[in-house]
Amino acid sequence: MSEIKAVVLAAGKGTRMQSESCHMPKVLREACGKPLLYHVLTQLDFIAPENTVLVVGYLHELVEQAFPGYPTALQEPQMGTGHAVQCAKEHLKDFDGTVLVCYGDMPLVRKEVYESLLREHAASGAQCTLLSGTCEDYLPYGRVLMDGDNNFIGVVEDRDCTEEQKKIRDLNVGIYAFDCKALLEALDKLQNNNAQKEYYLTDAPALIQAAGGKVKVCKAVLNEQIIGVNTPEQLAQTEHFLRQQGRA
């Protein structure tokens, strides 16, 4: 397997989790007595801290103080997931290996899921491999479109799905393995011609494929592992599942 760097998106404020008595970056909210980002980084411990870039934003000084061994990239203002990875380009420009992109507010994803994605990416020779997960509960995630041979076609956001597409169970988790050169080229092509005027990383696989690159889908049954923490209720749910996983 080639050398690996990780880019962990950790810039969000977590607006729905703020209160008069609690103002902190979302990734520093605690589950089972530890920050959400701590739980993510423990599952990424097969990648050295110096090769794990934290994209920070809201009250970034607090995140930097909490995780001093990690390089950081500042995303300010925050203009989408694609923009977040663009902010980390300085840490990637001379790198020739694989870049794992994941989220600092998804603490339930297990190490073996990341490792499986990276193994499949390396074995396939693809320039991009995206993680697709199924979940028994409804989650408002994009759907991964594939043909009958499981070849990647594209990603459609939940709000843009037709009734037929909403039945697709392959969810775009937002976790990717990229060939670094292909990623950097795709980042340069991202457009923000959408209602939010944001740059979406979900556009990168299609851009890579359009440029002649190979895109693979790593399919897995993930259920609660793909829950992102956006509300106090999801935080409580995450604590429950962390205890179930024996990670409390």
mmCIF file with all atom_site columns, N, CA and C in Angstrom, residues 52-114:
data_model
loop_
_atom_site.group_PDB
_atom_site.id
_atom_site.type_symbol
_atom_site.label_atom_id
_atom_site.label_alt_id
_atom_site.label_comp_id
_atom_site.label_asym_id
_atom_site.label_entity_id
_atom_site.label_seq_id
_atom_site.pdbx_PDB_ins_code
_atom_site.Cartn_x
_atom_site.Cartn_y
_atom_site.Cartn_z
_atom_site.occupancy
_atom_site.B_iso_or_equiv
_atom_site.pdbx_formal_charge
_atom_site.auth_seq_id
_atom_site.auth_comp_id
_atom_site.auth_asym_id
_atom_site.auth_atom_id
_atom_site.pdbx_PDB_model_num
ATOM 1   N N  . THR A 1 52  ? -1.642  13.465 9.391  1.00 0.00 ? 52  THR A N  1
ATOM 2   C CA . THR A 1 52  ? -3.086  13.618 9.560  1.00 0.00 ? 52  THR A CA 1
ATOM 3   C C  . THR A 1 52  ? -3.404  15.101 9.716  1.00 0.00 ? 52  THR A C  1
ATOM 4   N N  . VAL A 1 53  ? -3.950  15.688 8.659  1.00 0.00 ? 53  VAL A N  1
ATOM 5   C CA . VAL A 1 53  ? -4.207  17.127 8.632  1.00 0.00 ? 53  VAL A CA 1
ATOM 6   C C  . VAL A 1 53  ? -5.629  17.399 9.133  1.00 0.00 ? 53  VAL A C  1
ATOM 7   N N  . LEU A 1 54  ? -5.754  18.249 10.130 1.00 0.00 ? 54  LEU A N  1
ATOM 8   C CA . LEU A 1 54  ? -7.061  18.651 10.640 1.00 0.00 ? 54  LEU A CA 1
ATOM 9   C C  . LEU A 1 54  ? -7.455  19.978 9.990  1.00 0.00 ? 54  LEU A C  1
ATOM 10  N N  . VAL A 1 55  ? -8.570  19.971 9.277  1.00 0.00 ? 55  VAL A N  1
ATOM 11  C CA . VAL A 1 55  ? -9.086  21.216 8.710  1.00 0.00 ? 55  VAL A CA 1
ATOM 12  C C  . VAL A 1 55  ? -9.973  21.861 9.770  1.00 0.00 ? 55  VAL A C  1
ATOM 13  N N  . VAL A 1 56  ? -9.532  22.988 10.280 1.00 0.00 ? 56  VAL A N  1
ATOM 14  C CA . VAL A 1 56  ? -10.189 23.633 11.417 1.00 0.00 ? 56  VAL A CA 1
ATOM 15  C C  . VAL A 1 56  ? -10.787 24.964 10.973 1.00 0.00 ? 56  VAL A C  1
ATOM 16  N N  . GLY A 1 57  ? -11.721 25.467 11.782 1.00 0.00 ? 57  GLY A N  1
ATOM 17  C CA . GLY A 1 57  ? -12.377 26.729 11.433 1.00 0.00 ? 57  GLY A CA 1
ATOM 18  C C  . GLY A 1 57  ? -12.881 27.440 12.663 1.00 0.00 ? 57  GLY A C  1
ATOM 19  N N  . TYR A 1 58  ? -14.119 27.154 13.059 1.00 0.00 ? 58  TYR A N  1
ATOM 20  C CA . TYR A 1 58  ? -14.740 27.826 14.192 1.00 0.00 ? 58  TYR A CA 1
ATOM 21  C C  . TYR A 1 58  ? -13.939 27.591 15.473 1.00 0.00 ? 58  TYR A C  1
ATOM 22  N N  . LEU A 1 59  ? -13.532 28.687 16.133 1.00 0.00 ? 59  LEU A N  1
ATOM 23  C CA . LEU A 1 59  ? -12.708 28.620 17.350 1.00 0.00 ? 59  LEU A CA 1
ATOM 24  C C  . LEU A 1 59  ? -11.567 27.621 17.170 1.00 0.00 ? 59  LEU A C  1
ATOM 25  N N  . HIS A 1 60  ? -10.864 27.781 16.061 1.00 0.00 ? 60  HIS A N  1
ATOM 26  C CA . HIS A 1 60  ? -9.832  26.800 15.693 1.00 0.00 ? 60  HIS A CA 1
ATOM 27  C C  . HIS A 1 60  ? -8.720  26.678 16.724 1.00 0.00 ? 60  HIS A C  1
ATOM 28  N N  . GLU A 1 61  ? -8.480  27.752 17.467 1.00 0.00 ? 61  GLU A N  1
ATOM 29  C CA . GLU A 1 61  ? -7.419  27.697 18.480 1.00 0.00 ? 61  GLU A CA 1
ATOM 30  C C  . GLU A 1 61  ? -7.693  26.603 19.514 1.00 0.00 ? 61  GLU A C  1
ATOM 31  N N  . LEU A 1 62  ? -8.955  26.388 19.833 1.00 0.00 ? 62  LEU A N  1
ATOM 32  C CA . LEU A 1 62  ? -9.303  25.373 20.829 1.00 0.00 ? 62  LEU A CA 1
ATOM 33  C C  . LEU A 1 62  ? -9.002  23.969 20.314 1.00 0.00 ? 62  LEU A C  1
ATOM 34  N N  . VAL A 1 63  ? -9.287  23.738 19.032 1.00 0.00 ? 63  VAL A N  1
ATOM 35  C CA . VAL A 1 63  ? -8.989  22.426 18.439 1.00 0.00 ? 63  VAL A CA 1
ATOM 36  C C  . VAL A 1 63  ? -7.478  22.224 18.368 1.00 0.00 ? 63  VAL A C  1
ATOM 37  N N  . GLU A 1 64  ? -6.760  23.255 17.981 1.00 0.00 ? 64  GLU A N  1
ATOM 38  C CA . GLU A 1 64  ? -5.297  23.158 17.880 1.00 0.00 ? 64  GLU A CA 1
ATOM 39  C C  . GLU A 1 64  ? -4.670  22.891 19.246 1.00 0.00 ? 64  GLU A C  1
ATOM 40  N N  . GLN A 1 65  ? -5.223  23.506 20.288 1.00 0.00 ? 65  GLN A N  1
ATOM 41  C CA . GLN A 1 65  ? -4.705  23.276 21.646 1.00 0.00 ? 65  GLN A CA 1
ATOM 42  C C  . GLN A 1 65  ? -5.013  21.865 22.124 1.00 0.00 ? 65  GLN A C  1
ATOM 43  N N  . ALA A 1 66  ? -6.170  21.340 21.753 1.00 0.00 ? 66  ALA A N  1
ATOM 44  C CA . ALA A 1 66  ? -6.588  20.009 22.206 1.00 0.00 ? 66  ALA A CA 1
ATOM 45  C C  . ALA A 1 66  ? -5.816  18.900 21.507 1.00 0.00 ? 66  ALA A C  1
ATOM 46  N N  . PHE A 1 67  ? -5.348  19.172 20.270 1.00 0.00 ? 67  PHE A N  1
ATOM 47  C CA . PHE A 1 67  ? -4.650  18.136 19.485 1.00 0.00 ? 67  PHE A CA 1
ATOM 48  C C  . PHE A 1 67  ? -3.359  18.723 18.911 1.00 0.00 ? 67  PHE A C  1
ATOM 49  N N  . PRO A 1 68  ? -2.394  19.018 19.797 1.00 0.00 ? 68  PRO A N  1
ATOM 50  C CA . PRO A 1 68  ? -1.205  19.764 19.380 1.00 0.00 ? 68  PRO A CA 1
ATOM 51  C C  . PRO A 1 68  ? -0.266  19.008 18.444 1.00 0.00 ? 68  PRO A C  1
ATOM 52  N N  . GLY A 1 69  ? -0.376  17.693 18.364 1.00 0.00 ? 69  GLY A N  1
ATOM 53  C CA . GLY A 1 69  ? 0.549   16.923 17.526 1.00 0.00 ? 69  GLY A CA 1
ATOM 54  C C  . GLY A 1 69  ? 0.153   16.837 16.067 1.00 0.00 ? 69  GLY A C  1
ATOM 55  N N  . TYR A 1 70  ? -0.942  17.507 15.689 1.00 0.00 ? 70  TYR A N  1
ATOM 56  C CA . TYR A 1 70  ? -1.471  17.362 14.345 1.00 0.00 ? 70  TYR A CA 1
ATOM 57  C C  . TYR A 1 70  ? -1.324  18.660 13.542 1.00 0.00 ? 70  TYR A C  1
ATOM 58  N N  . PRO A 1 71  ? -0.876  18.582 12.281 1.00 0.00 ? 71  PRO A N  1
ATOM 59  C CA . PRO A 1 71  ? -0.872  19.778 11.432 1.00 0.00 ? 71  PRO A CA 1
ATOM 60  C C  . PRO A 1 71  ? -2.306  20.219 11.152 1.00 0.00 ? 71  PRO A C  1
ATOM 61  N N  . THR A 1 72  ? -2.499  21.508 10.963 1.00 0.00 ? 72  THR A N  1
ATOM 62  C CA . THR A 1 72  ? -3.843  22.027 10.727 1.00 0.00 ? 72  THR A CA 1
ATOM 63  C C  . THR A 1 72  ? -3.865  22.903 9.479  1.00 0.00 ? 72  THR A C  1
ATOM 64  N N  . ALA A 1 73  ? -5.063  23.000 8.901  1.00 0.00 ? 73  ALA A N  1
ATOM 65  C CA . ALA A 1 73  ? -5.313  23.910 7.791  1.00 0.00 ? 73  ALA A CA 1
ATOM 66  C C  . ALA A 1 73  ? -6.555  24.706 8.162  1.00 0.00 ? 73  ALA A C  1
ATOM 67  N N  . LEU A 1 74  ? -6.504  26.013 7.995  1.00 0.00 ? 74  LEU A N  1
ATOM 68  C CA . LEU A 1 74  ? -7.605  26.874 8.414  1.00 0.00 ? 74  LEU A CA 1
ATOM 69  C C  . LEU A 1 74  ? -8.592  27.074 7.274  1.00 0.00 ? 74  LEU A C  1
ATOM 70  N N  . GLN A 1 75  ? -9.859  26.768 7.533  1.00 0.00 ? 75  GLN A N  1
ATOM 71  C CA . GLN A 1 75  ? -10.940 27.012 6.580  1.00 0.00 ? 75  GLN A CA 1
ATOM 72  C C  . GLN A 1 75  ? -11.791 28.159 7.104  1.00 0.00 ? 75  GLN A C  1
ATOM 73  N N  . GLU A 1 76  ? -11.570 29.318 6.515  1.00 0.00 ? 76  GLU A N  1
ATOM 74  C CA . GLU A 1 76  ? -12.285 30.515 6.968  1.00 0.00 ? 76  GLU A CA 1
ATOM 75  C C  . GLU A 1 76  ? -12.409 31.490 5.811  1.00 0.00 ? 76  GLU A C  1
ATOM 76  N N  . PRO A 1 77  ? -13.598 31.768 5.299  1.00 0.00 ? 77  PRO A N  1
ATOM 77  C CA . PRO A 1 77  ? -14.887 31.236 5.745  1.00 0.00 ? 77  PRO A CA 1
ATOM 78  C C  . PRO A 1 77  ? -15.061 29.793 5.300  1.00 0.00 ? 77  PRO A C  1
ATOM 79  N N  . GLN A 1 78  ? -16.155 29.171 5.719  1.00 0.00 ? 78  GLN A N  1
ATOM 80  C CA . GLN A 1 78  ? -16.413 27.776 5.374  1.00 0.00 ? 78  GLN A CA 1
ATOM 81  C C  . GLN A 1 78  ? -17.390 27.716 4.202  1.00 0.00 ? 78  GLN A C  1
ATOM 82  N N  . MET A 1 79  ? -16.892 27.204 3.083  1.00 0.00 ? 79  MET A N  1
ATOM 83  C CA . MET A 1 79  ? -17.671 27.213 1.850  1.00 0.00 ? 79  MET A CA 1
ATOM 84  C C  . MET A 1 79  ? -17.807 25.807 1.266  1.00 0.00 ? 79  MET A C  1
ATOM 85  N N  . GLY A 1 80  ? -18.077 24.837 2.137  1.00 0.00 ? 80  GLY A N  1
ATOM 86  C CA . GLY A 1 80  ? -18.346 23.495 1.663  1.00 0.00 ? 80  GLY A CA 1
ATOM 87  C C  . GLY A 1 80  ? -17.207 22.514 1.875  1.00 0.00 ? 80  GLY A C  1
ATOM 88  N N  . THR A 1 81  ? -17.533 21.244 1.670  1.00 0.00 ? 81  THR A N  1
ATOM 89  C CA . THR A 1 81  ? -16.556 20.170 1.915  1.00 0.00 ? 81  THR A CA 1
ATOM 90  C C  . THR A 1 81  ? -15.408 20.203 0.914  1.00 0.00 ? 81  THR A C  1
ATOM 91  N N  . GLY A 1 82  ? -15.717 20.550 -0.336 1.00 0.00 ? 82  GLY A N  1
ATOM 92  C CA . GLY A 1 82  ? -14.646 20.657 -1.327 1.00 0.00 ? 82  GLY A CA 1
ATOM 93  C C  . GLY A 1 82  ? -13.690 21.784 -0.988 1.00 0.00 ? 82  GLY A C  1
ATOM 94  N N  . HIS A 1 83  ? -14.253 22.902 -0.536 1.00 0.00 ? 83  HIS A N  1
ATOM 95  C CA . HIS A 1 83  ? -13.430 24.034 -0.107 1.00 0.00 ? 83  HIS A CA 1
ATOM 96  C C  . HIS A 1 83  ? -12.574 23.650 1.091  1.00 0.00 ? 83  HIS A C  1
ATOM 97  N N  . ALA A 1 84  ? -13.125 22.832 1.995  1.00 0.00 ? 84  ALA A N  1
ATOM 98  C CA . ALA A 1 84  ? -12.355 22.391 3.170  1.00 0.00 ? 84  ALA A CA 1
ATOM 99  C C  . ALA A 1 84  ? -11.087 21.654 2.746  1.00 0.00 ? 84  ALA A C  1
ATOM 100 N N  . VAL A 1 85  ? -11.231 20.750 1.782  1.00 0.00 ? 85  VAL A N  1
ATOM 101 C CA . VAL A 1 85  ? -10.051 19.997 1.328  1.00 0.00 ? 85  VAL A CA 1
ATOM 102 C C  . VAL A 1 85  ? -9.113  20.916 0.538  1.00 0.00 ? 85  VAL A C  1
ATOM 103 N N  . GLN A 1 86  ? -9.673  21.869 -0.205 1.00 0.00 ? 86  GLN A N  1
ATOM 104 C CA . GLN A 1 86  ? -8.837  22.854 -0.894 1.00 0.00 ? 86  GLN A CA 1
ATOM 105 C C  . GLN A 1 86  ? -7.928  23.580 0.101  1.00 0.00 ? 86  GLN A C  1
ATOM 106 N N  . CYS A 1 87  ? -8.455  23.856 1.296  1.00 0.00 ? 87  CYS A N  1
ATOM 107 C CA . CYS A 1 87  ? -7.677  24.571 2.317  1.00 0.00 ? 87  CYS A CA 1
ATOM 108 C C  . CYS A 1 87  ? -6.476  23.760 2.798  1.00 0.00 ? 87  CYS A C  1
ATOM 109 N N  . ALA A 1 88  ? -6.509  22.445 2.589  1.00 0.00 ? 88  ALA A N  1
ATOM 110 C CA . ALA A 1 88  ? -5.407  21.579 3.017  1.00 0.00 ? 88  ALA A CA 1
ATOM 111 C C  . ALA A 1 88  ? -4.386  21.333 1.908  1.00 0.00 ? 88  ALA A C  1
ATOM 112 N N  . LYS A 1 89  ? -4.549  22.004 0.759  1.00 0.00 ? 89  LYS A N  1
ATOM 113 C CA . LYS A 1 89  ? -3.687  21.728 -0.403 1.00 0.00 ? 89  LYS A CA 1
ATOM 114 C C  . LYS A 1 89  ? -2.206  21.944 -0.107 1.00 0.00 ? 89  LYS A C  1
ATOM 115 N N  . GLU A 1 90  ? -1.896  22.902 0.748  1.00 0.00 ? 90  GLU A N  1
ATOM 116 C CA . GLU A 1 90  ? -0.491  23.190 1.069  1.00 0.00 ? 90  GLU A CA 1
ATOM 117 C C  . GLU A 1 90  ? 0.189   21.959 1.669  1.00 0.00 ? 90  GLU A C  1
ATOM 118 N N  . HIS A 1 91  ? -0.577  21.141 2.391  1.00 0.00 ? 91  HIS A N  1
ATOM 119 C CA . HIS A 1 91  ? -0.030  19.927 3.022  1.00 0.00 ? 91  HIS A CA 1
ATOM 120 C C  . HIS A 1 91  ? 0.038   18.759 2.050  1.00 0.00 ? 91  HIS A C  1
ATOM 121 N N  . LEU A 1 92  ? -0.554  18.914 0.874  1.00 0.00 ? 92  LEU A N  1
ATOM 122 C CA . LEU A 1 92  ? -0.653  17.803 -0.078 1.00 0.00 ? 92  LEU A CA 1
ATOM 123 C C  . LEU A 1 92  ? 0.129   18.030 -1.363 1.00 0.00 ? 92  LEU A C  1
ATOM 124 N N  . LYS A 1 93  ? 0.572   19.258 -1.606 1.00 0.00 ? 93  LYS A N  1
ATOM 125 C CA . LYS A 1 93  ? 1.081   19.625 -2.935 1.00 0.00 ? 93  LYS A CA 1
ATOM 126 C C  . LYS A 1 93  ? 2.300   18.813 -3.373 1.00 0.00 ? 93  LYS A C  1
ATOM 127 N N  . ASP A 1 94  ? 3.119   18.352 -2.422 1.00 0.00 ? 94  ASP A N  1
ATOM 128 C CA . ASP A 1 94  ? 4.313   17.578 -2.786 1.00 0.00 ? 94  ASP A CA 1
ATOM 129 C C  . ASP A 1 94  ? 4.165   16.100 -2.441 1.00 0.00 ? 94  ASP A C  1
ATOM 130 N N  . PHE A 1 95  ? 2.944   15.665 -2.194 1.00 0.00 ? 95  PHE A N  1
ATOM 131 C CA . PHE A 1 95  ? 2.687   14.290 -1.762 1.00 0.00 ? 95  PHE A CA 1
ATOM 132 C C  . PHE A 1 95  ? 2.278   13.445 -2.965 1.00 0.00 ? 95  PHE A C  1
ATOM 133 N N  . ASP A 1 96  ? 2.737   12.202 -2.994 1.00 0.00 ? 96  ASP A N  1
ATOM 134 C CA . ASP A 1 96  ? 2.496   11.352 -4.162 1.00 0.00 ? 96  ASP A CA 1
ATOM 135 C C  . ASP A 1 96  ? 1.779   10.055 -3.795 1.00 0.00 ? 96  ASP A C  1
ATOM 136 N N  . GLY A 1 97  ? 1.123   10.017 -2.627 1.00 0.00 ? 97  GLY A N  1
ATOM 137 C CA . GLY A 1 97  ? 0.486   8.785  -2.185 1.00 0.00 ? 97  GLY A CA 1
ATOM 138 C C  . GLY A 1 97  ? -1.024  8.873  -2.205 1.00 0.00 ? 97  GLY A C  1
ATOM 139 N N  . THR A 1 98  ? -1.650  8.221  -1.232 1.00 0.00 ? 98  THR A N  1
ATOM 140 C CA . THR A 1 98  ? -3.103  8.153  -1.109 1.00 0.00 ? 98  THR A CA 1
ATOM 141 C C  . THR A 1 98  ? -3.581  9.119  -0.025 1.00 0.00 ? 98  THR A C  1
ATOM 142 N N  . VAL A 1 99  ? -4.657  9.821  -0.306 1.00 0.00 ? 99  VAL A N  1
ATOM 143 C CA . VAL A 1 99  ? -5.249  10.753 0.664  1.00 0.00 ? 99  VAL A CA 1
ATOM 144 C C  . VAL A 1 99  ? -6.602  10.198 1.104  1.00 0.00 ? 99  VAL A C  1
ATOM 145 N N  . LEU A 1 100 ? -6.729  9.958  2.395  1.00 0.00 ? 100 LEU A N  1
ATOM 146 C CA . LEU A 1 100 ? -8.003  9.557  2.994  1.00 0.00 ? 100 LEU A CA 1
ATOM 147 C C  . LEU A 1 100 ? -8.690  10.811 3.503  1.00 0.00 ? 100 LEU A C  1
ATOM 148 N N  . VAL A 1 101 ? -9.921  11.045 3.059  1.00 0.00 ? 101 VAL A N  1
ATOM 149 C CA . VAL A 1 101 ? -10.697 12.191 3.537  1.00 0.00 ? 101 VAL A CA 1
ATOM 150 C C  . VAL A 1 101 ? -11.850 11.663 4.379  1.00 0.00 ? 101 VAL A C  1
ATOM 151 N N  . CYS A 1 102 ? -11.985 12.204 5.591  1.00 0.00 ? 102 CYS A N  1
ATOM 152 C CA . CYS A 1 102 ? -13.063 11.749 6.478  1.00 0.00 ? 102 CYS A CA 1
ATOM 153 C C  . CYS A 1 102 ? -13.509 12.907 7.365  1.00 0.00 ? 102 CYS A C  1
ATOM 154 N N  . TYR A 1 103 ? -14.452 12.602 8.260  1.00 0.00 ? 103 TYR A N  1
ATOM 155 C CA . TYR A 1 103 ? -15.088 13.646 9.062  1.00 0.00 ? 103 TYR A CA 1
ATOM 156 C C  . TYR A 1 103 ? -14.758 13.519 10.546 1.00 0.00 ? 103 TYR A C  1
ATOM 157 N N  . GLY A 1 104 ? -14.539 14.674 11.170 1.00 0.00 ? 104 GLY A N  1
ATOM 158 C CA . GLY A 1 104 ? -14.244 14.704 12.597 1.00 0.00 ? 104 GLY A CA 1
ATOM 159 C C  . GLY A 1 104 ? -15.454 14.579 13.486 1.00 0.00 ? 104 GLY A C  1
ATOM 160 N N  . ASP A 1 105 ? -16.663 14.545 12.887 1.00 0.00 ? 105 ASP A N  1
ATOM 161 C CA . ASP A 1 105 ? -17.882 14.422 13.699 1.00 0.00 ? 105 ASP A CA 1
ATOM 162 C C  . ASP A 1 105 ? -18.590 13.088 13.442 1.00 0.00 ? 105 ASP A C  1
ATOM 163 N N  . MET A 1 106 ? -17.827 12.090 12.927 1.00 0.00 ? 106 MET A N  1
ATOM 164 C CA . MET A 1 106 ? -18.372 10.740 12.717 1.00 0.00 ? 106 MET A CA 1
ATOM 165 C C  . MET A 1 106 ? -17.560 9.743  13.551 1.00 0.00 ? 106 MET A C  1
ATOM 166 N N  . PRO A 1 107 ? -17.736 9.769  14.874 1.00 0.00 ? 107 PRO A N  1
ATOM 167 C CA . PRO A 1 107 ? -16.859 9.012  15.768 1.00 0.00 ? 107 PRO A CA 1
ATOM 168 C C  . PRO A 1 107 ? -17.103 7.510  15.783 1.00 0.00 ? 107 PRO A C  1
ATOM 169 N N  . LEU A 1 108 ? -18.175 7.044  15.162 1.00 0.00 ? 108 LEU A N  1
ATOM 170 C CA . LEU A 1 108 ? -18.511 5.623  15.261 1.00 0.00 ? 108 LEU A CA 1
ATOM 171 C C  . LEU A 1 108 ? -17.870 4.767  14.176 1.00 0.00 ? 108 LEU A C  1
ATOM 172 N N  . VAL A 1 109 ? -17.279 5.400  13.162 1.00 0.00 ? 109 VAL A N  1
ATOM 173 C CA . VAL A 1 109 ? -16.636 4.621  12.098 1.00 0.00 ? 109 VAL A CA 1
ATOM 174 C C  . VAL A 1 109 ? -15.417 3.904  12.671 1.00 0.00 ? 109 VAL A C  1
ATOM 175 N N  . ARG A 1 110 ? -15.366 2.607  12.464 1.00 0.00 ? 110 ARG A N  1
ATOM 176 C CA . ARG A 1 110 ? -14.289 1.792  13.032 1.00 0.00 ? 110 ARG A CA 1
ATOM 177 C C  . ARG A 1 110 ? -13.047 1.788  12.140 1.00 0.00 ? 110 ARG A C  1
ATOM 178 N N  . LYS A 1 111 ? -11.909 1.542  12.783 1.00 0.00 ? 111 LYS A N  1
ATOM 179 C CA . LYS A 1 111 ? -10.627 1.492  12.085 1.00 0.00 ? 111 LYS A CA 1
ATOM 180 C C  . LYS A 1 111 ? -10.672 0.534  10.893 1.00 0.00 ? 111 LYS A C  1
ATOM 181 N N  . GLU A 1 112 ? -11.293 -0.637 11.080 1.00 0.00 ? 112 GLU A N  1
ATOM 182 C CA . GLU A 1 112 ? -11.282 -1.633 10.003 1.00 0.00 ? 112 GLU A CA 1
ATOM 183 C C  . GLU A 1 112 ? -12.046 -1.154 8.766  1.00 0.00 ? 112 GLU A C  1
ATOM 184 N N  . VAL A 1 113 ? -12.993 -0.225 8.936  1.00 0.00 ? 113 VAL A N  1
ATOM 185 C CA . VAL A 1 113 ? -13.696 0.336  7.777  1.00 0.00 ? 113 VAL A CA 1
ATOM 186 C C  . VAL A 1 113 ? -12.747 1.204  6.957  1.00 0.00 ? 113 VAL A C  1
ATOM 187 N N  . TYR A 1 114 ? -12.001 2.080  7.638  1.00 0.00 ? 114 TYR A N  1
ATOM 188 C CA . TYR A 1 114 ? -11.008 2.899  6.934  1.00 0.00 ? 114 TYR A CA 1
ATOM 189 C C  . TYR A 1 114 ? -9.968  2.013  6.248  1.00 0.00 ? 114 TYR A C  1
#
